[in-house]
Structure formats: C-alpha cells, structure tokens
Coordinates of C-alpha atoms in Angstrom, one line a residue:
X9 CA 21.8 -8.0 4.6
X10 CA 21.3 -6.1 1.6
X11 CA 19.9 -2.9 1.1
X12 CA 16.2 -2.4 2.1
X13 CA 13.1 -1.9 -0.1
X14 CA 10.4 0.6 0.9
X15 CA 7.6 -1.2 -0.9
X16 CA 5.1 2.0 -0.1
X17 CA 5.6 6.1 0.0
X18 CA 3.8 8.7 -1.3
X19 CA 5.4 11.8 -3.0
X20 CA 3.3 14.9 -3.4
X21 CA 2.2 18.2 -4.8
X22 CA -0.4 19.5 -2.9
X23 CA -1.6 21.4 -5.5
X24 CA -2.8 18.0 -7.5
X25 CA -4.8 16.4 -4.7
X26 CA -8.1 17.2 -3.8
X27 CA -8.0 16.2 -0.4
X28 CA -4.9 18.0 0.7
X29 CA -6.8 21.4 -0.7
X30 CA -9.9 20.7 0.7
X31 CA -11.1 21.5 4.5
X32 CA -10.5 19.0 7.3
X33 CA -12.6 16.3 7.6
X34 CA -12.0 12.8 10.1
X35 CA -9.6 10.5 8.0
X36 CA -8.4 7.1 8.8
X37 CA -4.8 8.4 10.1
X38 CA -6.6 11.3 12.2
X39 CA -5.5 15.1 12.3
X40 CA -2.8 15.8 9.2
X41 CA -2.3 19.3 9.2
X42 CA 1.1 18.7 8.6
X43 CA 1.0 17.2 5.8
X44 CA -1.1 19.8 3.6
X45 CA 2.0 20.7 1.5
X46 CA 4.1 19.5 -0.8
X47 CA 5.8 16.4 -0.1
X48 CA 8.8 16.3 -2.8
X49 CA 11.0 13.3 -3.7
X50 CA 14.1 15.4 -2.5
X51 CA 12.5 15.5 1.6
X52 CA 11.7 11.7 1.1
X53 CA 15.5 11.2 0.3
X54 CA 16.1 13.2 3.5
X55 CA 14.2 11.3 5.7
X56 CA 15.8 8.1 4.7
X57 CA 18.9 9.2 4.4
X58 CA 21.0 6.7 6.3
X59 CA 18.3 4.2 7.0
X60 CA 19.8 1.7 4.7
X61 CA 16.4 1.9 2.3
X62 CA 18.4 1.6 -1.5
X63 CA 15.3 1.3 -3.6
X64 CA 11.7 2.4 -3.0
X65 CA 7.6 1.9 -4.9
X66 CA 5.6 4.6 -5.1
X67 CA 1.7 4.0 -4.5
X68 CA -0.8 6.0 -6.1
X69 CA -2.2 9.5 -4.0
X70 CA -5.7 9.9 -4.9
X71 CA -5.2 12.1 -7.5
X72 CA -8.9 13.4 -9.4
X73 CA -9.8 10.1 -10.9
X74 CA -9.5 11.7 -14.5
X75 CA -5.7 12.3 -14.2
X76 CA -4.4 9.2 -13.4
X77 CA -1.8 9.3 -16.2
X78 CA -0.8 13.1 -15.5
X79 CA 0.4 11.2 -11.7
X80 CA 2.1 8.6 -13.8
X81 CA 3.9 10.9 -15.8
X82 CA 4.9 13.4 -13.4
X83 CA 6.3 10.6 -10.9
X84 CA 8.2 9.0 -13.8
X85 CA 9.9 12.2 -14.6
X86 CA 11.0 12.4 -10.6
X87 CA 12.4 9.0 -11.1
X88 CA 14.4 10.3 -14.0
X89 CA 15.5 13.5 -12.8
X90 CA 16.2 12.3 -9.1
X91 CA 16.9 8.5 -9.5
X92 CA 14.1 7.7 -7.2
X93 CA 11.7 6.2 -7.1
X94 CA 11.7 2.7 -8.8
X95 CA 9.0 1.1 -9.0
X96 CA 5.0 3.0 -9.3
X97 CA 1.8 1.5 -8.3
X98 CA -0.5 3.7 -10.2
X99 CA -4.2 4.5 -10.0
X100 CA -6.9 2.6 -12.4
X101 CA -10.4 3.1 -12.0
X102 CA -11.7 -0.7 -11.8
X103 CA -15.2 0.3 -11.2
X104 CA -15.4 1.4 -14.9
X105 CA -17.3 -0.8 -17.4
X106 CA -13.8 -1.7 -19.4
X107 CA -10.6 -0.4 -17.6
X108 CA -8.1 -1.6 -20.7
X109 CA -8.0 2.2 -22.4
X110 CA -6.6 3.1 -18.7
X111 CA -4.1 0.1 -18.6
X112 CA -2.9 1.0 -22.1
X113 CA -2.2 4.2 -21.1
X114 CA -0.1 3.0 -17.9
X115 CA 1.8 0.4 -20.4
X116 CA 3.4 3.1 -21.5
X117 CA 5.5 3.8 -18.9
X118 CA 8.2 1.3 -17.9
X119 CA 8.1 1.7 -14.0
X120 CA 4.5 0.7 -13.4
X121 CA 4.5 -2.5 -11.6
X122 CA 0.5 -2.0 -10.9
X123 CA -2.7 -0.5 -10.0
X124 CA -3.9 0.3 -6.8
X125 CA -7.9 1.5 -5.9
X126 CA -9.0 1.4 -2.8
X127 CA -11.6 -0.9 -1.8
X128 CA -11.9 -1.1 1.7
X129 CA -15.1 -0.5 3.8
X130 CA -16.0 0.1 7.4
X131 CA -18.7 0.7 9.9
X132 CA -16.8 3.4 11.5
X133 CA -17.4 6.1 8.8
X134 CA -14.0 7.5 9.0
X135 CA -12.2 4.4 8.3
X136 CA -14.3 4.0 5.3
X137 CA -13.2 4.3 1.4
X138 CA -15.5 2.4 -0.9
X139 CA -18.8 2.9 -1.2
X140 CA -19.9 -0.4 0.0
X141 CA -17.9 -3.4 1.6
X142 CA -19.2 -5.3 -1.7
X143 CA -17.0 -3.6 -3.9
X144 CA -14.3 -5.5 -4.2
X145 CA -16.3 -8.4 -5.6
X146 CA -18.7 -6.1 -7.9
X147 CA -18.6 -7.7 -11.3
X148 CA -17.3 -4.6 -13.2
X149 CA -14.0 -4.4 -10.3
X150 CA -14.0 -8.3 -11.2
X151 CA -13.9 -8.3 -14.7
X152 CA -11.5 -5.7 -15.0
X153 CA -9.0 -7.3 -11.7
X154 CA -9.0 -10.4 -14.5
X155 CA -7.5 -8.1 -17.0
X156 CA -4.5 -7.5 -15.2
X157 CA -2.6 -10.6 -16.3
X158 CA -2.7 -9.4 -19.7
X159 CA -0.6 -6.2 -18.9
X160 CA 1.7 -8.3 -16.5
X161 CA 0.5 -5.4 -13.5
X162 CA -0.3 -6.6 -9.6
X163 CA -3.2 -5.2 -7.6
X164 CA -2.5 -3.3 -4.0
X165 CA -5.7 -4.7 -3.0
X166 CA -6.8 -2.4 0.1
X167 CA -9.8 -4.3 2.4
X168 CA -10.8 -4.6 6.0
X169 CA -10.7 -8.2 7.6
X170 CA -14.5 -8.5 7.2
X171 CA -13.8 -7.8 3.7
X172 CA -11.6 -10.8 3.2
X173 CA -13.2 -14.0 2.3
X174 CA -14.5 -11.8 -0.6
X175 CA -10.6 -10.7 -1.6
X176 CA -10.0 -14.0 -1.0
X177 CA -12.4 -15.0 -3.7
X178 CA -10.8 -12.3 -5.8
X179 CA -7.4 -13.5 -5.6
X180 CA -8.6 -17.1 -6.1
X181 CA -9.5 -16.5 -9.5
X182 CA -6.7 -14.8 -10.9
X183 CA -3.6 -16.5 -10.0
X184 CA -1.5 -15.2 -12.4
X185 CA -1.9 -12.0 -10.9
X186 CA 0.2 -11.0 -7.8
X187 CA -1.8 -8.9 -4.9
X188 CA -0.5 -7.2 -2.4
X189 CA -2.4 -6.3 0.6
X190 CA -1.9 -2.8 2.0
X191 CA -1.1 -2.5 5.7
X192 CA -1.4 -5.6 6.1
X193 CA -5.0 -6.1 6.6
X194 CA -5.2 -2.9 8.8
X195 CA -5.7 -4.1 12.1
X196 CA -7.8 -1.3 13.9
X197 CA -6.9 -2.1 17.7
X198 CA -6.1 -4.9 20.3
X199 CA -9.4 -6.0 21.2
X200 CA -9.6 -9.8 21.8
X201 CA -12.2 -9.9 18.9
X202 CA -10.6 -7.8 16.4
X203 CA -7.0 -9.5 16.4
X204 CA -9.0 -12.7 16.0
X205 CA -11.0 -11.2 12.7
X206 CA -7.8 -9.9 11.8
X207 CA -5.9 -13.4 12.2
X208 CA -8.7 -15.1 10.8
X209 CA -8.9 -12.9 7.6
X210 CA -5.1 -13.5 6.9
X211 CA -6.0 -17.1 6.9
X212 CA -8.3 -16.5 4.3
X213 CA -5.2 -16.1 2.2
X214 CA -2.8 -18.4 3.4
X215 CA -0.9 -20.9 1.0
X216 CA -2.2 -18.8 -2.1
X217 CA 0.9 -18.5 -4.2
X218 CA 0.2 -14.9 -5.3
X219 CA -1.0 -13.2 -2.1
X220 CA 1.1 -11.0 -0.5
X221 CA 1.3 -8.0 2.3
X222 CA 2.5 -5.4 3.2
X223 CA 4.2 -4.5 6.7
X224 CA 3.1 -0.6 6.2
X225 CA 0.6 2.1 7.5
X226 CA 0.8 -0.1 12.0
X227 CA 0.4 3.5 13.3
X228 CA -2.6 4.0 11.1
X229 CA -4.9 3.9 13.6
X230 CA -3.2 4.7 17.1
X231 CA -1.2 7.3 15.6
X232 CA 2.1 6.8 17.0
X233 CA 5.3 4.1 16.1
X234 CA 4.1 1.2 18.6
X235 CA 7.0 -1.3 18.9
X236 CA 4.9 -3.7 20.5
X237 CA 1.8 -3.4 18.1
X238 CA 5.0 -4.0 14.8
X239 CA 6.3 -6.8 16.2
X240 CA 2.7 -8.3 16.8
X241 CA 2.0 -8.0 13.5
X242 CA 5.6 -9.0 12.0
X243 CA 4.8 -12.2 14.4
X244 CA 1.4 -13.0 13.4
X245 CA 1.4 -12.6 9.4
X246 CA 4.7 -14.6 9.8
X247 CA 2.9 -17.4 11.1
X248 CA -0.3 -17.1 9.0
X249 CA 1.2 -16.0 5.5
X250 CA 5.0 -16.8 5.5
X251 CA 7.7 -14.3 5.3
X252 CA 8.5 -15.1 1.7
X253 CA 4.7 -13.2 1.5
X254 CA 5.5 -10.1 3.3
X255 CA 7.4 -6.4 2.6
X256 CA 7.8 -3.2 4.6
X257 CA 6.8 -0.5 3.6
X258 CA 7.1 3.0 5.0
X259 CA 3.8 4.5 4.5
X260 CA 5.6 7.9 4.4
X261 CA 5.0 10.8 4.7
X262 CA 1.7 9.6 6.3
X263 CA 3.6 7.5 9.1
X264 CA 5.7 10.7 9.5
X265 CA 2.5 12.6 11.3
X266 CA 4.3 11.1 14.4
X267 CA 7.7 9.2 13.9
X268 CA 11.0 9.9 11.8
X269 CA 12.3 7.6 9.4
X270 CA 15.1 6.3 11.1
X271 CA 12.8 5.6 14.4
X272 CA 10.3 3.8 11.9
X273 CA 13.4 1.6 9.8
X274 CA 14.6 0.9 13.8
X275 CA 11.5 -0.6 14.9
X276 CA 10.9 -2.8 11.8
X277 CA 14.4 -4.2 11.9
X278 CA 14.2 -4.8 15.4
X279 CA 10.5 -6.7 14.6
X280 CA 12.0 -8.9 11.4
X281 CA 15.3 -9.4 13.3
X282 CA 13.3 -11.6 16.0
X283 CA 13.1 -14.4 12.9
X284 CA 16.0 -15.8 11.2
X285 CA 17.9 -14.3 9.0
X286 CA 16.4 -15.4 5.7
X287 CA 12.7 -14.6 6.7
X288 CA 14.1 -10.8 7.7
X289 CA 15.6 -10.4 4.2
X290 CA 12.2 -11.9 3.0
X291 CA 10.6 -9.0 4.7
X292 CA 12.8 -6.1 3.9
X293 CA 14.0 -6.7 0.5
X294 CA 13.4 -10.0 -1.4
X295 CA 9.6 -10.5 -1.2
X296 CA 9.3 -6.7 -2.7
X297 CA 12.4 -6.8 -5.2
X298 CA 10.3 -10.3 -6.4
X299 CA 7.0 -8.6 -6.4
X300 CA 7.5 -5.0 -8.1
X301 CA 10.1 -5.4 -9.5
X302 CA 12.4 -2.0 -8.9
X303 CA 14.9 -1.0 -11.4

C-alpha cells in the first residue's frame, strides 16, 4: 500500500505547556514522568523511522489558552525547517462568546486543517477534561462549531460515549463540517456494559457523511500496546462506522509511555490487515489524506 498517515502526534517544548511544568497529578494516561521534556520533531522522526509513516498531523498540546497562535507558529516553522509535520490541528477556544478573531488568526497559516478543544467529561475525575459533560452542546461551543465551515477547518471532537448523542446532535447540524473523533470514542475497559455504551455511541454516528474517527490513544487507559483490545476496536468501528470513516493515529509520544513506534505501526497493520485490502488503505492512509489534507 502506500505510505502511511499518522493522523495524531504531539511535538513539544516543555517549557510552553503548563502541565508538563507543573507537579504530578492523576491524568487519563496514568504516571508520565517520562515525558516531562522536550519532545522535538527530530526524536518523532526517530521513532518512526522505518515504520512506513510518509506524512503525519499534528494535534494541538494544551498550550495556555492565550497562545494558541505562538503553538501555531512555532509548529509551522518545524514543518518548514524539518519537512514534518503536514498537516496541524490547532487549538481555538470555542467556549468564547465569538471564536472568529481566533480563526482569523489560524487562517493565516496554510497547514491548519482544524481546531481541536477538548470536550470530553467523566465520572471518574481523572478521566475528566471539560467542566461539565454538557459542554459540547453549550450554545457559545455551538454557535462557534457552526462557524467552522466558513474557514473550511474540521473539529477533533473529543467526548466519552455518554457524551455522544449530544456530539451526535453537534455533527448533525453542521454537515459541511468534517469531525473527527479522537481515540475513537475512548473506550475505558472491557466490561460487558461499557463496550456496549461504547458500541452504541458509535451508532450514534453511523451513516453521517462527515463523521469520522480516529484509531489513536487504545492504550490510553490500560497503559500498555494491547493487540487484542486494537483489533477489537479496528473490528467494531469497522462494522459501526465504515473504514472509509476511520485513520490511525499514533498518539505519540503519549502512546510511547509503554510501546515503540515500530511495535505500535506492527500492531495496527496487523489489526487493519484482517479486512481487505481497500478498507486497510482506508484506515492507514486515504480516510486521513481525504480528511486533513497533508501537503
């Protein structure tokens, strides 16, 4: 097939997000110790060095909500300087009473693709990002999601499977956006009533034209590479959403807290290469090369 997309990585200087420079707390992907440093573009290259990835997105870090551009900028000057990355997902704050300033500012810069903000909520505090689980359907994040069209940018919409008959609305009303949902609906374990929240919040989706998902972020929650757990997932959202509606991504460095690159790449293509060949090329390159567009 032809070269791979990574759809989602994270680049880094510790130095410009508050929560690598702050002390520990409990986060969604557990202990990360490891990961309070710099994360450069030229250790990502590294560890996908050989993997067959030719193209890669960067999604937003959580810089302070005030230098959303500065992020922008300093990404895009990676991407001219290194060749890499191409494609950005930047932040916008859609909580705001009028987000255009913000997307005018983003215009600017020819590899944003879209905004990402982080929307999903939990009863398990730690797993929790927005303030409420209502967020994503506030009217401010709603009347500012419907502004998107106008600046031709997709939304990484980021929600929990109780949270998705509300995205669902969302996504409803603005089909001429695309939204792409991060880890694909982050499924927090195996329990008999959890896959079948999980499965039934895909569904809430299903057969909407500009829904996708990402294949990112499986070990999120049991903190290692599960081969099994993948190719569940690969299996189910196959079913429910269609492969022409999925993309890996690598989730790196965050997915690097306990796997390599090459053991992660392994894994997916062993989990796509269970369906035919045109729904694995879906999955690893079309879907995302149709979606954000890399250069």
């Amino acid at each position: 097939m032809n070269g791979i997309v990574d759809s989602h990585f994270h680049i880094w200087r510790q130095k410009d997000l508050p929560w690598l420079n702050g002390p520990m707390v409990p986060r969604i992907f557990g202990p990360y110790e490891p990961i309070r440093r710099d994360y450069p573009i030229t250790e990502y290259l590294g560890d996908l060095q050989g993997s067959g990835v030719e193209k890669a997105v960067y999604v937003q870090t959580n810089w302070a909500r005030e230098d959303y551009e500065n992020e922008v900028d300093w990404v895009s000057a990676t991407a001219k300087e290194f060749g890499w990355p191409h494609a950005i997902v930047a932040y916008a704050d859609m909580s705001v009473p009028d987000v255009r300033p913000q997307l005018d500012r983003l215009k600017a810069y020819p590899l944003v693709r879209g905004v990402r903000m982080q929307l999903h909520w939990h009863p398990v505090e730690e797993y929790r990002f927005a303030p409420d689980a209502k967020q994503v359907i506030d009217p401010a994040v709603r009347a500012n999601i419907a502004r998107l069209k106008d600046y031709g940018f997709s939304f990484d919409l980021q929600l929990f499977p109780a949270q998705m008959k509300d995205g669902a609305r969302v996504v409803a009303e603005n089909p001429e956006t695309d939204f792409i949902l991060t880890h694909c609906g982050m499924l927090v374990d195996r329990e008999p009533q959890t896959v079948s929240a999980w499965q039934e919040g895909l569904r809430q989706f299903a057969r909407m034209k500009n829904f996708h998902a990402k294949l990112s972020g499986l070990g999120t929650f049991i903190h290692r590479n599960d081969a099994d757990l993948i190719g569940f997932v690969v299996d189910q959202a196959v079913e429910i959403l269609g492969s022409d509606h999925l993309m890996f991504g690598s989730n790196f460095p965050i997915e690097k807290l306990w796997t390599d690159y090459p053991t992660l790449i392994e894994t997916y293509r062993e989990a796509t290469g269970r369906h035919d060949p045109a729904a694995r090329q879906n999955m690893l390159r079309d879907t995302a090369m149709r979606v954000y567009r890399p250069m």
